[in-house]
Amino acid sequence: DVKVTQSSRYLVKRTGEKVFLECVQDMDHENMFWYRQDPGLGLRLIYFSYDVKMKEKGDIPEGYSVSREKKERFSLILESASTNQTSMYLCASNSRLAGRGDEQFFGPGTRLTVL
Amino acid sequence: GDSVTQMEGPVTLSEEAFLTINCTYTATGYPSLFWYVQYPGEGLQLLLKATKADDKGSNKGFEATYRKETTSFHLEKGSVQVSDSAVYFCALSPEYAGNMLTFGGGTRLMVKP
């Protein structure tokens, strides 16, 4: 069964802390994505990666960075957390061969609160 | 750029009521269209999809038809259940980038017994 896991379901951090969110997929997918989900705004793409060590900015990359050292793992990094980064963060993956109609597979999400 | 607009919620219905959640999109060419569902405490999962005009996607009693002329992909279900309570997201993937998704704002559905 397809599986995307995220390291934490809930995180509470303080302003200025460095925060790591981890995502692991077991489907041998080349593409991995990080989104943030906010009420009324849906999901917005932060970064995506189409291969190990490769990354592309999404729609809202400011304040975030990413790391992809292994194919199965994609990390989202908040270098200095701020209160406006309080949100739900969702990781997803799909195959490089994904084309029309192919879905992305999502993890359960990490709800991050920055105090 | 591409965008998806869906009705704001929450939508509150009684069990066995008819459901419609409106979704319209803006995109060039022929995108693929999706409905994803997020049950409480979970990530998103694909509910249904359509890849070309006039296609109807269906799953678990839900249906949506790809209407190119009205750029719409409205979600319908004839008789909702309490277990359908969730957040529903309309999304598109561009014709030129099939592995990418653009999401609408989400619509929360609450079904009362």
PDB file of N, CA, C and O in Angstrom, chain A residues 10-48:
ATOM      1  N   TYR A  10       2.079  16.909  15.308  1.00  0.00           N
ATOM      2  CA  TYR A  10       1.957  18.219  15.938  1.00  0.00           C
ATOM      3  C   TYR A  10       3.343  18.683  16.407  1.00  0.00           C
ATOM      4  O   TYR A  10       4.119  17.889  16.931  1.00  0.00           O
ATOM      5  N   LEU A  11       3.594  19.965  16.180  1.00  0.00           N
ATOM      6  CA  LEU A  11       4.842  20.574  16.650  1.00  0.00           C
ATOM      7  C   LEU A  11       4.535  21.948  17.208  1.00  0.00           C
ATOM      8  O   LEU A  11       3.737  22.692  16.624  1.00  0.00           O
ATOM      9  N   VAL A  12       5.192  22.283  18.319  1.00  0.00           N
ATOM     10  CA  VAL A  12       5.110  23.636  18.865  1.00  0.00           C
ATOM     11  C   VAL A  12       6.528  24.160  18.993  1.00  0.00           C
ATOM     12  O   VAL A  12       7.369  23.526  19.648  1.00  0.00           O
ATOM     13  N   LYS A  13       6.799  25.290  18.358  1.00  0.00           N
ATOM     14  CA  LYS A  13       8.135  25.880  18.373  1.00  0.00           C
ATOM     15  C   LYS A  13       8.036  27.357  18.744  1.00  0.00           C
ATOM     16  O   LYS A  13       6.955  27.957  18.706  1.00  0.00           O
ATOM     17  N   ARG A  14       9.170  27.904  19.091  1.00  0.00           N
ATOM     18  CA  ARG A  14       9.219  29.316  19.455  1.00  0.00           C
ATOM     19  C   ARG A  14       9.775  30.133  18.298  1.00  0.00           C
ATOM     20  O   ARG A  14      10.558  29.638  17.470  1.00  0.00           O
ATOM     21  N   THR A  15       9.386  31.377  18.250  1.00  0.00           N
ATOM     22  CA  THR A  15       9.868  32.315  17.231  1.00  0.00           C
ATOM     23  C   THR A  15      11.391  32.320  17.212  1.00  0.00           C
ATOM     24  O   THR A  15      12.030  32.374  18.267  1.00  0.00           O
ATOM     25  N   GLY A  16      11.959  32.210  16.004  1.00  0.00           N
ATOM     26  CA  GLY A  16      13.400  32.225  15.843  1.00  0.00           C
ATOM     27  C   GLY A  16      14.056  30.863  15.832  1.00  0.00           C
ATOM     28  O   GLY A  16      15.235  30.750  15.448  1.00  0.00           O
ATOM     29  N   GLU A  17      13.326  29.839  16.234  1.00  0.00           N
ATOM     30  CA  GLU A  17      13.907  28.488  16.222  1.00  0.00           C
ATOM     31  C   GLU A  17      14.057  27.972  14.800  1.00  0.00           C
ATOM     32  O   GLU A  17      13.296  28.352  13.900  1.00  0.00           O
ATOM     33  N   LYS A  18      14.994  27.084  14.604  1.00  0.00           N
ATOM     34  CA  LYS A  18      15.130  26.374  13.338  1.00  0.00           C
ATOM     35  C   LYS A  18      14.286  25.107  13.421  1.00  0.00           C
ATOM     36  O   LYS A  18      14.386  24.364  14.390  1.00  0.00           O
ATOM     37  N   VAL A  19      13.457  24.896  12.406  1.00  0.00           N
ATOM     38  CA  VAL A  19      12.481  23.796  12.448  1.00  0.00           C
ATOM     39  C   VAL A  19      12.700  22.884  11.245  1.00  0.00           C
ATOM     40  O   VAL A  19      12.869  23.360  10.120  1.00  0.00           O
ATOM     41  N   PHE A  20      12.696  21.596  11.514  1.00  0.00           N
ATOM     42  CA  PHE A  20      12.821  20.598  10.448  1.00  0.00           C
ATOM     43  C   PHE A  20      11.541  19.766  10.390  1.00  0.00           C
ATOM     44  O   PHE A  20      11.122  19.198  11.393  1.00  0.00           O
ATOM     45  N   LEU A  21      10.956  19.698   9.211  1.00  0.00           N
ATOM     46  CA  LEU A  21       9.831  18.801   8.982  1.00  0.00           C
ATOM     47  C   LEU A  21      10.296  17.737   7.993  1.00  0.00           C
ATOM     48  O   LEU A  21      10.822  18.057   6.925  1.00  0.00           O
ATOM     49  N   GLU A  22      10.068  16.483   8.378  1.00  0.00           N
ATOM     50  CA  GLU A  22      10.575  15.376   7.561  1.00  0.00           C
ATOM     51  C   GLU A  22       9.432  14.631   6.889  1.00  0.00           C
ATOM     52  O   GLU A  22       8.368  14.428   7.478  1.00  0.00           O
ATOM     53  N   CYS A  23       9.692  14.175   5.686  1.00  0.00           N
ATOM     54  CA  CYS A  23       8.716  13.409   4.921  1.00  0.00           C
ATOM     55  C   CYS A  23       9.434  12.230   4.276  1.00  0.00           C
ATOM     56  O   CYS A  23      10.512  12.397   3.687  1.00  0.00           O
ATOM     57  N   VAL A  24       8.818  11.058   4.375  1.00  0.00           N
ATOM     58  CA  VAL A  24       9.387   9.849   3.768  1.00  0.00           C
ATOM     59  C   VAL A  24       8.305   9.135   2.974  1.00  0.00           C
ATOM     60  O   VAL A  24       7.187   8.975   3.465  1.00  0.00           O
ATOM     61  N   GLN A  25       8.662   8.716   1.753  1.00  0.00           N
ATOM     62  CA  GLN A  25       7.728   7.930   0.939  1.00  0.00           C
ATOM     63  C   GLN A  25       8.381   6.606   0.558  1.00  0.00           C
ATOM     64  O   GLN A  25       9.590   6.534   0.363  1.00  0.00           O
ATOM     65  N   ASP A  26       7.521   5.577   0.454  1.00  0.00           N
ATOM     66  CA  ASP A  26       8.046   4.234   0.184  1.00  0.00           C
ATOM     67  C   ASP A  26       7.670   3.727  -1.197  1.00  0.00           C
ATOM     68  O   ASP A  26       7.647   2.512  -1.440  1.00  0.00           O
ATOM     69  N   MET A  27       7.359   4.653  -2.119  1.00  0.00           N
ATOM     70  CA  MET A  27       6.849   4.267  -3.430  1.00  0.00           C
ATOM     71  C   MET A  27       7.885   4.453  -4.530  1.00  0.00           C
ATOM     72  O   MET A  27       7.554   4.333  -5.709  1.00  0.00           O
ATOM     73  N   ASP A  28       9.128   4.797  -4.142  1.00  0.00           N
ATOM     74  CA  ASP A  28      10.186   5.024  -5.114  1.00  0.00           C
ATOM     75  C   ASP A  28       9.838   6.160  -6.088  1.00  0.00           C
ATOM     76  O   ASP A  28      10.230   6.154  -7.253  1.00  0.00           O
ATOM     77  N   HIS A  29       9.093   7.151  -5.588  1.00  0.00           N
ATOM     78  CA  HIS A  29       8.708   8.289  -6.416  1.00  0.00           C
ATOM     79  C   HIS A  29       9.847   9.280  -6.573  1.00  0.00           C
ATOM     80  O   HIS A  29      10.591   9.548  -5.622  1.00  0.00           O
ATOM     81  N   GLU A  30       9.955   9.832  -7.782  1.00  0.00           N
ATOM     82  CA  GLU A  30      10.966  10.844  -8.037  1.00  0.00           C
ATOM     83  C   GLU A  30      10.524  12.226  -7.539  1.00  0.00           C
ATOM     84  O   GLU A  30      11.331  12.997  -7.056  1.00  0.00           O
ATOM     85  N   ASN A  31       9.242  12.529  -7.687  1.00  0.00           N
ATOM     86  CA  ASN A  31       8.732  13.868  -7.352  1.00  0.00           C
ATOM     87  C   ASN A  31       8.228  13.913  -5.922  1.00  0.00           C
ATOM     88  O   ASN A  31       7.459  13.033  -5.500  1.00  0.00           O
ATOM     89  N   MET A  32       8.624  14.934  -5.205  1.00  0.00           N
ATOM     90  CA  MET A  32       8.095  15.168  -3.860  1.00  0.00           C
ATOM     91  C   MET A  32       7.777  16.647  -3.706  1.00  0.00           C
ATOM     92  O   MET A  32       8.437  17.500  -4.312  1.00  0.00           O
ATOM     93  N   PHE A  33       6.779  16.925  -2.882  1.00  0.00           N
ATOM     94  CA  PHE A  33       6.215  18.280  -2.777  1.00  0.00           C
ATOM     95  C   PHE A  33       5.994  18.636  -1.313  1.00  0.00           C
ATOM     96  O   PHE A  33       5.631  17.777  -0.509  1.00  0.00           O
ATOM     97  N   TRP A  34       6.142  19.913  -1.009  1.00  0.00           N
ATOM     98  CA  TRP A  34       5.723  20.454   0.281  1.00  0.00           C
ATOM     99  C   TRP A  34       4.700  21.554   0.049  1.00  0.00           C
ATOM    100  O   TRP A  34       4.934  22.480  -0.736  1.00  0.00           O
ATOM    101  N   TYR A  35       3.564  21.430   0.744  1.00  0.00           N
ATOM    102  CA  TYR A  35       2.496  22.420   0.703  1.00  0.00           C
ATOM    103  C   TYR A  35       2.237  22.930   2.121  1.00  0.00           C
ATOM    104  O   TYR A  35       2.457  22.224   3.097  1.00  0.00           O
ATOM    105  N   ARG A  36       1.679  24.131   2.196  1.00  0.00           N
ATOM    106  CA  ARG A  36       1.049  24.542   3.442  1.00  0.00           C
ATOM    107  C   ARG A  36      -0.438  24.749   3.186  1.00  0.00           C
ATOM    108  O   ARG A  36      -0.845  25.183   2.089  1.00  0.00           O
ATOM    109  N   GLN A  37      -1.213  24.386   4.203  1.00  0.00           N
ATOM    110  CA  GLN A  37      -2.671  24.451   4.111  1.00  0.00           C
ATOM    111  C   GLN A  37      -3.194  25.432   5.121  1.00  0.00           C
ATOM    112  O   GLN A  37      -2.967  25.282   6.328  1.00  0.00           O
ATOM    113  N   ASP A  38      -3.913  26.449   4.658  1.00  0.00           N
ATOM    114  CA  ASP A  38      -4.514  27.452   5.529  1.00  0.00           C
ATOM    115  C   ASP A  38      -5.985  27.600   5.172  1.00  0.00           C
ATOM    116  O   ASP A  38      -6.345  27.556   3.983  1.00  0.00           O
ATOM    117  N   PRO A  39      -6.838  27.800   6.162  1.00  0.00           N
ATOM    118  CA  PRO A  39      -8.286  27.894   5.898  1.00  0.00           C
ATOM    119  C   PRO A  39      -8.602  28.940   4.847  1.00  0.00           C
ATOM    120  O   PRO A  39      -8.130  30.082   4.912  1.00  0.00           O
ATOM    121  N   GLY A  40      -9.404  28.540   3.881  1.00  0.00           N
ATOM    122  CA  GLY A  40      -9.829  29.462   2.832  1.00  0.00           C
ATOM    123  C   GLY A  40      -8.831  29.654   1.718  1.00  0.00           C
ATOM    124  O   GLY A  40      -9.177  30.164   0.648  1.00  0.00           O
ATOM    125  N   LEU A  41      -7.593  29.235   1.945  1.00  0.00           N
ATOM    126  CA  LEU A  41      -6.555  29.402   0.921  1.00  0.00           C
ATOM    127  C   LEU A  41      -6.201  28.081   0.246  1.00  0.00           C
ATOM    128  O   LEU A  41      -5.410  28.053  -0.698  1.00  0.00           O
ATOM    129  N   GLY A  42      -6.734  27.000   0.739  1.00  0.00           N
ATOM    130  CA  GLY A  42      -6.424  25.708   0.154  1.00  0.00           C
ATOM    131  C   GLY A  42      -4.991  25.309   0.421  1.00  0.00           C
ATOM    132  O   GLY A  42      -4.412  25.659   1.461  1.00  0.00           O
ATOM    133  N   LEU A  43      -4.411  24.588  -0.507  1.00  0.00           N
ATOM    134  CA  LEU A  43      -3.014  24.180  -0.409  1.00  0.00           C
ATOM    135  C   LEU A  43      -2.181  25.047  -1.345  1.00  0.00           C
ATOM    136  O   LEU A  43      -2.540  25.238  -2.504  1.00  0.00           O
ATOM    137  N   ARG A  44      -1.087  25.537  -0.817  1.00  0.00           N
ATOM    138  CA  ARG A  44      -0.164  26.339  -1.622  1.00  0.00           C
ATOM    139  C   ARG A  44       1.201  25.664  -1.638  1.00  0.00           C
ATOM    140  O   ARG A  44       1.714  25.253  -0.595  1.00  0.00           O
ATOM    141  N   LEU A  45       1.788  25.575  -2.817  1.00  0.00           N
ATOM    142  CA  LEU A  45       3.050  24.860  -2.995  1.00  0.00           C
ATOM    143  C   LEU A  45       4.222  25.701  -2.506  1.00  0.00           C
ATOM    144  O   LEU A  45       4.415  26.832  -2.942  1.00  0.00           O
ATOM    145  N   ILE A  46       5.033  25.110  -1.627  1.00  0.00           N
ATOM    146  CA  ILE A  46       6.200  25.811  -1.095  1.00  0.00           C
ATOM    147  C   ILE A  46       7.432  25.491  -1.950  1.00  0.00           C
ATOM    148  O   ILE A  46       8.089  26.372  -2.482  1.00  0.00           O
ATOM    149  N   TYR A  47       7.739  24.211  -2.064  1.00  0.00           N
ATOM    150  CA  TYR A  47       8.860  23.719  -2.858  1.00  0.00           C
ATOM    151  C   TYR A  47       8.497  22.347  -3.402  1.00  0.00           C
ATOM    152  O   TYR A  47       7.682  21.638  -2.815  1.00  0.00           O
ATOM    153  N   PHE A  48       9.148  21.981  -4.496  1.00  0.00           N
ATOM    154  CA  PHE A  48       9.083  20.599  -4.919  1.00  0.00           C
ATOM    155  C   PHE A  48      10.453  20.142  -5.413  1.00  0.00           C
ATOM    156  O   PHE A  48      11.344  20.952  -5.673  1.00  0.00           O
TER     157      PHE A  48
END
